[in-house]
Coordinates of C-alpha atoms and ligand atoms in Angstrom, one line a residue:
M1 CA 10.2 -93.8 129.6
T2 CA 11.2 -90.6 128.4
F3 CA 13.7 -88.1 129.4
Q4 CA 13.1 -85.2 132.0
Q5 CA 12.2 -82.0 130.6
P6 CA 13.3 -78.6 131.9
A7 CA 11.3 -76.6 134.1
A8 CA 10.4 -73.6 132.3
E9 CA 10.0 -71.4 135.9
T10 CA 13.6 -72.1 136.8
L11 CA 14.7 -70.4 133.6
P12 CA 15.8 -66.8 133.8
R13 CA 13.7 -64.1 132.0
H14 CA 15.3 -60.9 130.7
P15 CA 17.3 -61.5 127.6
V16 CA 18.1 -57.7 127.7
I17 CA 19.8 -55.9 130.4
I18 CA 21.1 -52.5 130.0
G19 CA 22.1 -49.9 132.5
G20 CA 20.9 -52.1 135.6
A21 CA 17.4 -52.5 133.8
F22 CA 16.2 -55.6 133.5
E23 CA 14.4 -55.9 130.3
A24 CA 11.4 -58.8 129.6
Q25 CA 12.4 -58.8 125.7
G26 CA 14.4 -57.0 123.4
G27 CA 13.6 -55.3 120.0
G28 CA 14.7 -58.3 117.9
E29 CA 13.8 -61.7 116.8
V30 CA 11.8 -63.9 118.6
L31 CA 13.7 -67.3 119.4
A32 CA 12.0 -70.3 119.9
H33 CA 14.8 -72.1 122.1
V34 CA 15.0 -75.9 121.7
Y35 CA 16.1 -78.3 124.5
P36 CA 18.5 -80.6 122.8
G37 CA 17.7 -83.7 125.5
T38 CA 14.1 -84.2 124.1
A39 CA 14.1 -81.4 120.8
T40 CA 11.4 -79.4 122.5
V41 CA 11.1 -76.0 123.1
T42 CA 11.8 -74.6 126.3
R43 CA 10.4 -71.0 125.8
E44 CA 10.2 -68.1 123.8
L45 CA 12.3 -65.1 123.8
R46 CA 12.3 -61.7 122.1
M47 CA 15.7 -61.3 121.6
A48 CA 18.1 -57.8 121.3
S49 CA 18.1 -55.8 118.1
P50 CA 21.1 -53.6 116.8
A51 CA 19.0 -50.7 118.5
D52 CA 19.4 -52.6 121.8
V53 CA 23.1 -52.7 121.1
D54 CA 23.0 -49.0 120.5
R55 CA 21.4 -48.3 124.0
A56 CA 24.1 -51.1 125.8
V57 CA 26.9 -49.5 124.6
A58 CA 25.7 -46.1 125.5
A59 CA 25.3 -47.6 129.4
A60 CA 28.9 -49.0 129.1
R61 CA 30.3 -46.0 128.0
A62 CA 28.2 -43.7 130.5
A63 CA 29.6 -46.5 133.4
F64 CA 33.2 -46.0 132.3
P65 CA 34.6 -43.3 133.7
A66 CA 33.5 -44.1 137.5
W67 CA 34.2 -47.8 137.0
R68 CA 37.6 -47.2 135.9
A69 CA 38.1 -44.7 138.5
L70 CA 37.1 -47.1 141.3
A71 CA 40.0 -48.1 143.4
G72 CA 41.1 -51.4 142.9
D73 CA 40.3 -52.5 146.5
K74 CA 36.8 -51.9 145.8
R75 CA 36.5 -53.6 142.3
R76 CA 38.0 -56.3 144.2
D77 CA 35.7 -56.7 147.0
L78 CA 32.8 -56.6 144.3
M79 CA 34.2 -59.3 142.4
F80 CA 35.0 -61.6 145.6
K81 CA 31.1 -60.9 146.4
L82 CA 30.5 -62.2 142.9
A83 CA 31.9 -65.1 143.7
A84 CA 30.2 -65.9 146.8
V85 CA 26.6 -65.0 145.2
I86 CA 27.4 -67.6 142.0
E87 CA 28.6 -70.3 144.7
A88 CA 25.3 -69.8 146.5
Q89 CA 23.2 -70.0 143.4
A90 CA 25.0 -73.5 142.2
Q91 CA 22.2 -75.3 143.0
E92 CA 19.8 -73.4 141.0
M93 CA 22.6 -72.6 138.0
S94 CA 22.6 -76.2 137.3
P95 CA 19.5 -77.0 136.1
V96 CA 19.6 -73.9 133.8
L97 CA 22.9 -75.2 132.4
T98 CA 21.4 -78.3 131.6
A99 CA 18.5 -76.8 129.9
E100 CA 20.5 -74.5 127.8
N101 CA 22.4 -77.2 125.9
G102 CA 22.0 -80.6 127.1
A103 CA 25.0 -80.7 129.6
I104 CA 24.8 -83.2 131.8
I105 CA 23.7 -82.2 135.4
L106 CA 26.7 -84.0 137.1
A107 CA 28.9 -81.2 135.9
G108 CA 26.8 -78.4 136.7
G109 CA 28.1 -77.7 140.1
H110 CA 31.8 -77.7 138.5
M111 CA 30.7 -75.1 136.3
S112 CA 29.5 -72.8 138.9
S113 CA 32.5 -73.1 140.9
D114 CA 34.8 -72.5 138.3
A115 CA 33.1 -69.4 137.4
A116 CA 33.3 -68.2 141.0
Q117 CA 37.1 -69.2 140.8
K118 CA 37.3 -66.8 138.0
F119 CA 36.1 -63.9 139.8
R120 CA 38.0 -64.7 142.8
Y121 CA 41.3 -65.1 140.9
Y122 CA 40.9 -62.0 138.7
G123 CA 39.8 -60.1 141.7
G124 CA 43.1 -60.9 143.2
W125 CA 44.4 -58.8 140.2
A126 CA 42.1 -56.2 140.3
D127 CA 44.0 -54.5 143.4
K128 CA 47.4 -55.0 142.5
I129 CA 47.2 -53.2 138.9
E130 CA 50.7 -51.5 138.8
G131 CA 52.9 -50.1 136.3
R132 CA 56.8 -50.0 135.9
T133 CA 59.7 -47.4 135.3
V134 CA 61.9 -47.9 132.5
A135 CA 65.6 -47.0 132.4
T136 CA 65.7 -44.3 130.2
W137 CA 68.7 -43.3 127.2
G138 CA 70.1 -40.0 126.6
G139 CA 69.7 -37.2 129.3
P140 CA 67.9 -37.2 132.3
A141 CA 64.3 -38.3 132.3
H142 CA 61.9 -40.2 134.2
D143 CA 59.8 -42.7 132.0
Y144 CA 57.0 -45.2 133.3
V145 CA 54.5 -47.6 131.9
S146 CA 50.9 -48.0 132.9
Y147 CA 48.4 -50.4 132.0
E148 CA 45.1 -49.0 131.3
P149 CA 41.5 -50.3 130.4
F150 CA 40.3 -50.2 126.6
G151 CA 36.9 -48.9 127.5
V152 CA 34.0 -51.1 126.4
V153 CA 34.6 -54.6 125.7
G154 CA 32.2 -56.5 123.4
A155 CA 31.9 -60.0 124.6
I156 CA 30.5 -62.7 122.1
V157 CA 30.6 -66.5 123.3
P158 CA 29.3 -69.7 121.6
W159 CA 26.6 -72.1 122.7
N160 CA 28.9 -75.1 123.5
G161 CA 30.1 -73.5 127.4
P162 CA 28.6 -70.3 127.5
L163 CA 29.0 -69.6 131.2
F164 CA 32.7 -70.8 131.1
A165 CA 33.3 -68.9 128.1
A166 CA 31.4 -65.6 129.5
T167 CA 33.4 -65.6 132.7
M168 CA 36.7 -66.4 130.7
V169 CA 36.6 -63.1 129.3
L170 CA 34.2 -60.5 132.0
A171 CA 36.7 -61.5 135.1
P172 CA 39.8 -60.3 133.5
A173 CA 38.3 -57.3 131.7
L174 CA 36.1 -56.0 134.5
A175 CA 39.5 -56.4 136.6
A176 CA 41.3 -54.4 134.2
G177 CA 38.6 -51.8 134.4
N178 CA 36.7 -52.1 131.4
C179 CA 33.0 -52.2 130.9
I180 CA 31.0 -54.6 129.3
V181 CA 28.6 -55.4 126.3
L182 CA 28.0 -59.4 126.6
K183 CA 26.2 -61.2 123.9
A184 CA 24.3 -64.2 125.5
P185 CA 24.2 -67.1 122.5
D186 CA 20.5 -67.5 121.0
L187 CA 21.5 -71.5 120.8
A188 CA 21.9 -71.3 124.6
P189 CA 21.3 -68.2 126.0
Y190 CA 20.2 -69.0 129.7
S191 CA 23.5 -69.3 132.0
V192 CA 24.7 -66.0 130.5
M193 CA 21.3 -64.1 131.1
R194 CA 21.4 -65.3 134.9
L195 CA 25.3 -64.6 135.2
V196 CA 24.5 -61.2 134.2
E197 CA 21.5 -61.0 136.9
L198 CA 23.9 -62.5 139.6
I199 CA 26.7 -59.5 138.9
H200 CA 23.9 -57.2 139.6
Q201 CA 22.7 -58.9 142.6
A202 CA 26.4 -58.8 143.7
G203 CA 25.9 -54.8 143.5
F204 CA 28.2 -54.0 140.4
P205 CA 27.0 -50.5 139.4
P206 CA 24.6 -49.9 136.6
G207 CA 25.8 -50.2 132.8
V208 CA 29.1 -51.7 134.1
V209 CA 27.9 -55.1 132.8
N210 CA 25.2 -55.0 129.9
L211 CA 23.4 -58.0 128.2
V212 CA 22.0 -58.4 124.7
T213 CA 20.9 -62.0 123.5
G214 CA 21.1 -62.7 120.0
G215 CA 22.6 -64.4 117.0
A216 CA 24.7 -63.1 114.4
E217 CA 23.0 -60.0 113.6
V218 CA 23.4 -58.4 117.4
G219 CA 26.9 -60.1 117.3
A220 CA 27.6 -57.8 114.2
A221 CA 26.3 -54.8 115.5
M222 CA 28.4 -55.1 118.2
V223 CA 31.5 -55.6 116.3
S224 CA 30.8 -52.7 113.9
H225 CA 29.8 -50.4 116.8
P226 CA 32.3 -47.3 117.2
G227 CA 31.6 -47.2 120.7
V228 CA 32.9 -50.7 121.2
D229 CA 36.7 -50.6 122.0
K230 CA 37.5 -54.4 121.7
I231 CA 36.0 -57.4 120.8
E232 CA 36.7 -60.6 122.5
F233 CA 35.4 -63.6 120.4
I234 CA 35.3 -67.1 121.5
G235 CA 33.6 -69.4 118.7
S236 CA 34.5 -71.2 115.2
G237 CA 37.0 -70.1 112.7
A238 CA 34.8 -68.9 109.7
T239 CA 32.8 -66.8 112.0
A240 CA 36.0 -65.2 113.1
K241 CA 36.8 -64.6 109.3
K242 CA 33.6 -62.5 109.4
I243 CA 34.3 -60.5 112.8
L244 CA 37.7 -59.2 111.4
A245 CA 36.8 -58.1 108.5
N246 CA 33.8 -56.3 110.0
A247 CA 36.2 -54.9 112.8
A248 CA 38.4 -53.5 110.1
R249 CA 36.0 -50.8 109.5
T250 CA 36.7 -49.3 112.7
L251 CA 40.4 -50.8 113.4
K252 CA 39.0 -52.6 116.2
P253 CA 41.2 -55.2 118.1
V254 CA 40.0 -58.4 118.2
G255 CA 40.8 -61.6 120.5
L256 CA 40.1 -64.9 119.0
E257 CA 39.7 -68.0 121.0
L258 CA 38.6 -70.6 118.1
G259 CA 38.3 -74.2 117.4
G260 CA 40.4 -77.1 117.8
K261 CA 41.6 -80.9 116.6
S262 CA 43.8 -81.4 119.3
A263 CA 46.2 -84.1 119.5
V264 CA 46.9 -86.8 122.0
L265 CA 50.3 -88.4 121.8
V266 CA 50.3 -92.3 123.7
F267 CA 53.5 -93.5 124.0
A268 CA 54.1 -97.2 124.7
D269 CA 55.8 -96.2 127.9
A270 CA 52.5 -94.6 129.2
D271 CA 50.4 -95.6 132.1
L272 CA 47.9 -97.4 129.6
Q273 CA 44.8 -97.1 131.6
A274 CA 45.2 -93.7 132.8
A275 CA 45.8 -92.9 129.1
A276 CA 42.7 -94.9 127.6
K277 CA 40.3 -92.9 130.4
R278 CA 42.0 -89.6 129.4
G279 CA 42.0 -90.2 125.7
L280 CA 37.9 -91.0 126.2
S281 CA 37.5 -88.1 127.7
G282 CA 38.2 -86.4 124.4
A283 CA 34.7 -88.0 123.0
V284 CA 33.0 -87.3 126.1
S285 CA 33.7 -83.9 128.0
A286 CA 31.2 -81.3 127.3
N287 CA 29.1 -84.1 125.1
G288 CA 32.0 -84.1 122.4
Q289 CA 31.8 -80.5 122.2
G290 CA 34.5 -78.8 123.7
C291 CA 37.0 -76.6 121.8
V292 CA 40.2 -77.9 123.3
N293 CA 39.3 -81.7 123.6
G294 CA 41.7 -84.3 122.3
T295 CA 40.2 -85.6 119.6
R296 CA 43.0 -86.7 117.3
L297 CA 44.7 -89.6 118.8
L298 CA 48.4 -90.9 118.0
V299 CA 49.3 -94.1 119.5
E300 CA 52.2 -96.3 119.2
R301 CA 52.0 -98.9 117.1
A302 CA 53.6 -101.5 120.0
I303 CA 50.6 -100.8 122.1
Y304 CA 47.9 -99.6 119.1
E305 CA 45.5 -102.7 119.5
P306 CA 45.4 -103.1 123.3
Y307 CA 44.8 -99.2 123.6
L308 CA 41.8 -99.3 121.2
Q309 CA 40.2 -102.3 123.1
M310 CA 40.7 -100.7 126.1
L311 CA 38.8 -97.2 124.6
A312 CA 36.3 -99.6 123.4
A313 CA 35.5 -101.2 127.1
M314 CA 35.8 -98.1 128.7
A315 CA 33.2 -96.7 126.3
G316 CA 30.9 -99.0 126.9
H317 CA 30.4 -98.2 130.6
I318 CA 29.7 -94.5 129.9
K319 CA 26.1 -94.0 130.3
V320 CA 24.6 -91.9 127.5
G321 CA 21.1 -90.4 128.0
D322 CA 18.9 -88.0 129.8
P323 CA 21.4 -84.9 131.1
F324 CA 19.1 -84.4 134.0
A325 CA 20.1 -88.0 135.4
M326 CA 22.7 -87.7 138.1
D327 CA 24.3 -90.8 136.7
T328 CA 24.6 -90.0 133.0
I329 CA 27.8 -88.9 132.0
M330 CA 27.1 -87.9 128.3
G331 CA 24.0 -86.0 126.9
P332 CA 23.2 -85.2 123.5
V333 CA 24.8 -82.6 120.6
I334 CA 23.3 -79.4 120.2
S335 CA 20.8 -80.2 117.4
E336 CA 19.4 -81.9 114.8
T337 CA 21.9 -80.1 111.8
S338 CA 24.5 -80.8 114.2
L339 CA 23.8 -84.4 114.8
V340 CA 23.4 -85.1 111.0
R341 CA 26.5 -83.4 110.3
I342 CA 28.6 -85.3 112.7
A343 CA 27.1 -88.4 111.5
G344 CA 27.7 -87.7 108.0
M345 CA 31.4 -86.8 108.7
V346 CA 31.6 -90.4 110.6
E347 CA 30.4 -92.2 107.2
R348 CA 32.7 -90.5 105.1
G349 CA 35.6 -91.2 107.4
V350 CA 34.7 -94.8 107.2
A351 CA 34.7 -94.5 103.6
A352 CA 37.9 -93.1 103.5
G353 CA 39.2 -96.3 105.0
G354 CA 38.4 -95.4 108.9
R355 CA 37.6 -98.7 110.9
L356 CA 35.0 -98.5 113.3
V357 CA 36.1 -99.7 116.5
T358 CA 32.8 -98.6 118.5
G359 CA 30.0 -96.2 118.0
G360 CA 28.5 -95.0 114.5
G361 CA 24.6 -94.3 113.5
R362 CA 22.8 -92.5 116.2
L363 CA 21.0 -93.6 118.9
G364 CA 17.4 -94.7 119.1
G365 CA 14.7 -95.6 121.5
D366 CA 14.3 -92.9 124.4
H367 CA 17.3 -91.4 122.8
G368 CA 15.7 -91.0 119.5
E369 CA 13.7 -87.8 120.8
G370 CA 17.0 -85.8 121.4
Y371 CA 19.9 -85.6 119.6
F372 CA 22.0 -88.0 121.1
L373 CA 25.1 -89.9 119.3
P374 CA 27.2 -93.0 120.6
I375 CA 30.7 -92.2 121.5
T376 CA 32.5 -93.2 118.2
V377 CA 35.9 -94.6 118.0
L378 CA 37.5 -94.8 114.5
A379 CA 40.9 -96.3 114.1
D380 CA 43.3 -96.4 111.1
V381 CA 42.3 -93.0 110.3
D382 CA 44.2 -91.5 107.2
P383 CA 45.7 -88.2 108.7
G384 CA 45.0 -86.1 105.4
S385 CA 40.9 -87.3 105.6
E386 CA 38.6 -84.9 106.2
I387 CA 37.6 -86.5 109.6
A388 CA 41.4 -86.0 110.7
R389 CA 41.7 -82.6 109.5
Q390 CA 38.4 -80.9 110.6
E391 CA 36.9 -80.5 113.6
V392 CA 33.9 -82.6 114.3
F393 CA 32.4 -81.0 117.3
G394 CA 30.9 -84.2 118.7
P395 CA 31.5 -87.4 120.5
V396 CA 34.1 -88.7 117.7
L397 CA 37.9 -89.9 118.2
V398 CA 40.0 -90.6 115.4
V399 CA 42.9 -92.9 115.7
T400 CA 46.1 -93.2 113.9
P401 CA 49.4 -95.4 114.5
F402 CA 52.8 -93.9 114.5
D403 CA 56.6 -95.7 114.7
S404 CA 58.5 -93.3 116.1
E405 CA 58.6 -90.2 118.5
E406 CA 59.6 -87.7 115.5
E407 CA 56.8 -89.2 113.2
A408 CA 54.3 -88.8 116.2
V409 CA 55.5 -85.1 116.4
A410 CA 55.2 -84.4 113.1
L411 CA 51.6 -86.1 112.7
A412 CA 50.5 -83.8 115.7
N413 CA 51.6 -80.8 114.3
D414 CA 50.1 -81.5 111.2
S415 CA 47.2 -79.6 111.4
D416 CA 45.5 -76.2 110.6
Y417 CA 44.5 -75.8 114.3
G418 CA 47.1 -75.2 117.5
L419 CA 44.8 -75.1 120.6
G420 CA 45.8 -78.0 122.9
A421 CA 48.0 -81.3 122.9
Y422 CA 48.3 -84.1 125.1
V423 CA 51.5 -86.2 125.7
H424 CA 51.3 -89.6 127.8
T425 CA 54.3 -90.9 128.8
T426 CA 56.4 -91.9 132.0
N427 CA 59.5 -90.6 130.3
L428 CA 60.1 -87.2 131.4
A429 CA 62.8 -86.6 129.2
R430 CA 60.3 -87.3 126.3
A431 CA 57.6 -85.4 128.1
H432 CA 59.6 -82.2 128.0
R433 CA 61.1 -82.7 124.5
V434 CA 57.8 -83.5 122.9
A435 CA 55.7 -80.6 124.5
G436 CA 58.6 -78.4 123.6
Q437 CA 57.8 -79.2 119.9
M438 CA 53.7 -79.1 119.9
Q439 CA 52.2 -76.3 117.9
A440 CA 49.6 -75.6 120.2
G441 CA 48.7 -72.7 123.0
Q442 CA 48.3 -75.4 125.8
V443 CA 50.1 -78.8 126.3
Q444 CA 49.2 -81.1 128.9
V445 CA 51.5 -84.0 129.9
N446 CA 49.4 -87.0 131.5
G447 CA 46.5 -84.7 131.8
A448 CA 43.2 -84.2 130.2
G449 CA 41.2 -81.2 131.5
E450 CA 42.9 -80.7 134.6
A451 CA 45.0 -77.5 133.3
M452 CA 41.9 -75.5 132.9
T453 CA 41.9 -73.4 135.6
P454 CA 41.8 -69.7 135.8
C455 CA 45.7 -69.1 136.5
V456 CA 46.9 -70.5 133.5
P457 CA 47.1 -69.1 129.9
F458 CA 44.6 -70.6 127.6
G459 CA 44.5 -69.9 123.5
G460 CA 45.7 -71.0 120.4
M461 CA 48.0 -70.7 117.7
K462 CA 47.7 -71.2 114.1
Y463 CA 43.9 -71.5 113.0
S464 CA 43.0 -71.6 117.0
G465 CA 43.0 -67.7 117.3
H466 CA 45.4 -65.3 119.1
G467 CA 45.6 -63.8 122.6
R468 CA 45.2 -65.9 125.7
L469 CA 42.6 -65.9 128.3
G470 CA 43.5 -67.0 132.2
G471 CA 46.4 -66.2 134.1
V472 CA 48.5 -62.8 134.0
E473 CA 48.2 -63.0 130.1
G474 CA 44.6 -62.9 130.1
L475 CA 44.4 -59.6 132.2
R476 CA 47.0 -58.0 129.6
E477 CA 44.6 -58.9 126.9
F478 CA 42.1 -56.3 128.0
Q479 CA 44.9 -53.5 129.0
Q480 CA 46.6 -51.2 126.6
V481 CA 49.9 -49.9 127.3
R482 CA 50.6 -46.1 127.8
N483 CA 54.5 -44.8 128.2
V484 CA 55.1 -41.8 129.9
W485 CA 58.5 -40.0 129.3
V486 CA 59.1 -36.8 131.4
N487 CA 61.9 -34.4 130.7
L488 CA 63.8 -33.7 133.9
Q489 CA 66.2 -31.3 132.4
S490 CA 64.1 -28.3 132.5
Ligands
NAD501 P1 30.0 -69.6 115.9 O1 31.2 -69.1 115.6 O2 29.0 -69.9 115.0 O3 29.3 -68.6 117.3 C1 29.7 -67.8 118.2 C2 29.5 -66.6 118.3 O4 29.2 -66.0 117.5 C3 27.9 -66.8 118.7 O5 27.5 -66.1 120.0 C4 27.4 -66.2 117.6 O6 25.7 -65.4 117.7 C5 28.1 -65.3 117.2 N1 28.1 -64.7 115.6 C6 27.8 -65.5 114.7 N2 28.0 -64.7 113.5 C7 28.4 -63.5 113.9 C8 28.7 -62.4 113.2 N3 29.0 -62.3 111.6 N4 29.2 -61.5 114.0 C9 29.6 -61.7 115.2 N5 29.0 -62.6 115.9 C10 28.7 -63.5 115.4 O7 30.5 -71.0 117.0 P2 29.7 -72.0 117.7 O8 29.0 -72.8 116.5 O9 28.6 -70.8 118.7 O10 30.6 -72.6 118.6 C11 31.4 -73.5 118.4 C12 32.8 -73.2 118.1 O11 33.4 -72.1 119.1 C13 33.9 -74.3 118.0 O12 34.6 -74.2 116.9 C14 34.5 -74.5 119.0 O13 35.8 -75.3 118.9 C15 34.9 -72.9 119.4 N6 35.1 -72.4 121.0 C16 36.3 -72.0 121.1 C17 36.5 -71.9 122.7 C18 37.9 -71.5 122.7 O14 38.0 -71.1 124.4 N7 39.3 -71.8 122.2 C19 35.8 -72.3 123.5 C20 34.4 -72.8 123.2 C21 34.1 -72.7 121.9

């Protein structure tokens, strides 16, 4: 039995949308998009070119004065309408999400509802953008601060969760009064293409959100464009370095949401079943390709072996397979290149002394048509080894024992990254004490992904980036501050 194929007729058809015009092709390269579940081409798309980026920026700039001037309650209403349109289209969106990167169909409904909630949350901010007055020094004066949009925001998002990432940027940026040029990622373009269709269906004015589908060349054209006022980038650290160098030419501000190697600290006093289930989700969530997945497990020695056995037993019950099947919990990784890279890291991890508790290798049989890896748990991992320090971006957990709280904290912070941290304990004082020492942008105590809602700030420290998306901090990311001082003496 072979796995299901995506139905080409369900996939969106417009890789470029500029000034409200839906274009069947861009002026750039032809992309043969590959579905990773069966390694087959879904469709060929002619993507955008740098000249299309020029047109998209011009359309966004033309739309900006009216969008910025639109009263907050009108922006709010449009965003609420968009949330309703996204929810009404959730069933149609799910196969699009699966087709673009092999995300399990079971997660599709949640992805749409998360997107809708972001537009509701930030729609609620759009009519509450207020400044403040400042107590002045010196002679009589009136001083106030206002929060202004940047103008045109360029949004560059990755393939692993394009809808999630795009809405994380668009909702606060639009609420703040910015116009958008959004790049859909070439490896997984479809959900972002559909999102921009839905934005127009909801009645957003032409040019407020413009779409260019493409790869590095299109992204670089956005970054260097003098008509783009701010870049928000979600992706890898390696690309972020190129973007910062490119943005320096126009002194453009850049928000960075990058990768992670998030630590999971499991203390002996934790609810072990719950901590194992949540620990395993670090391998399974987003088919192991989530930026904030907890993939570096640190486990107190007293419970080390029982915890490993629990992880292995639970992994055995997870169905890995056809992403279109409703009972599948984990699908493929994005590409053959990615699969080979991950398998190589696991092999080197074993060679460096890691003990394979479960997994390893690639899956054969029907799975062999696509890019499937088993859930892999590697124990006794040297914290200095490659697999303990580099982002794997696949269904792989590395586990290392610790003997004291101090050692656990030191090991957790001994990383270039600082995106997430997870603390499992039933000791309240320890929970706060340890959380307060984590060098990570988001700490979850006895949680896995539950904190990832639109109302909380999300982002990284260290090599995981800077700036925050989500919450009021996410709104501030897309506002610049103006201070006005008025002399009251003459
Ligand atoms: P990537 O850096 O290869 O690509 C990200 C985006 O940048 C893509 O759209 C790509 O086309 C574009 N791009 C590539 N080169 C460019 C250039 N020179 N100029 C401008 N744009 C360019 O990352 P990826 O492989 O697509 O995504 C995986 C990475 O993203 C992982 O490291 C993951 O942890 C990270 N990520 C972070 C978050 C977060 O919120 N912190 C969320 C999801 C993914």
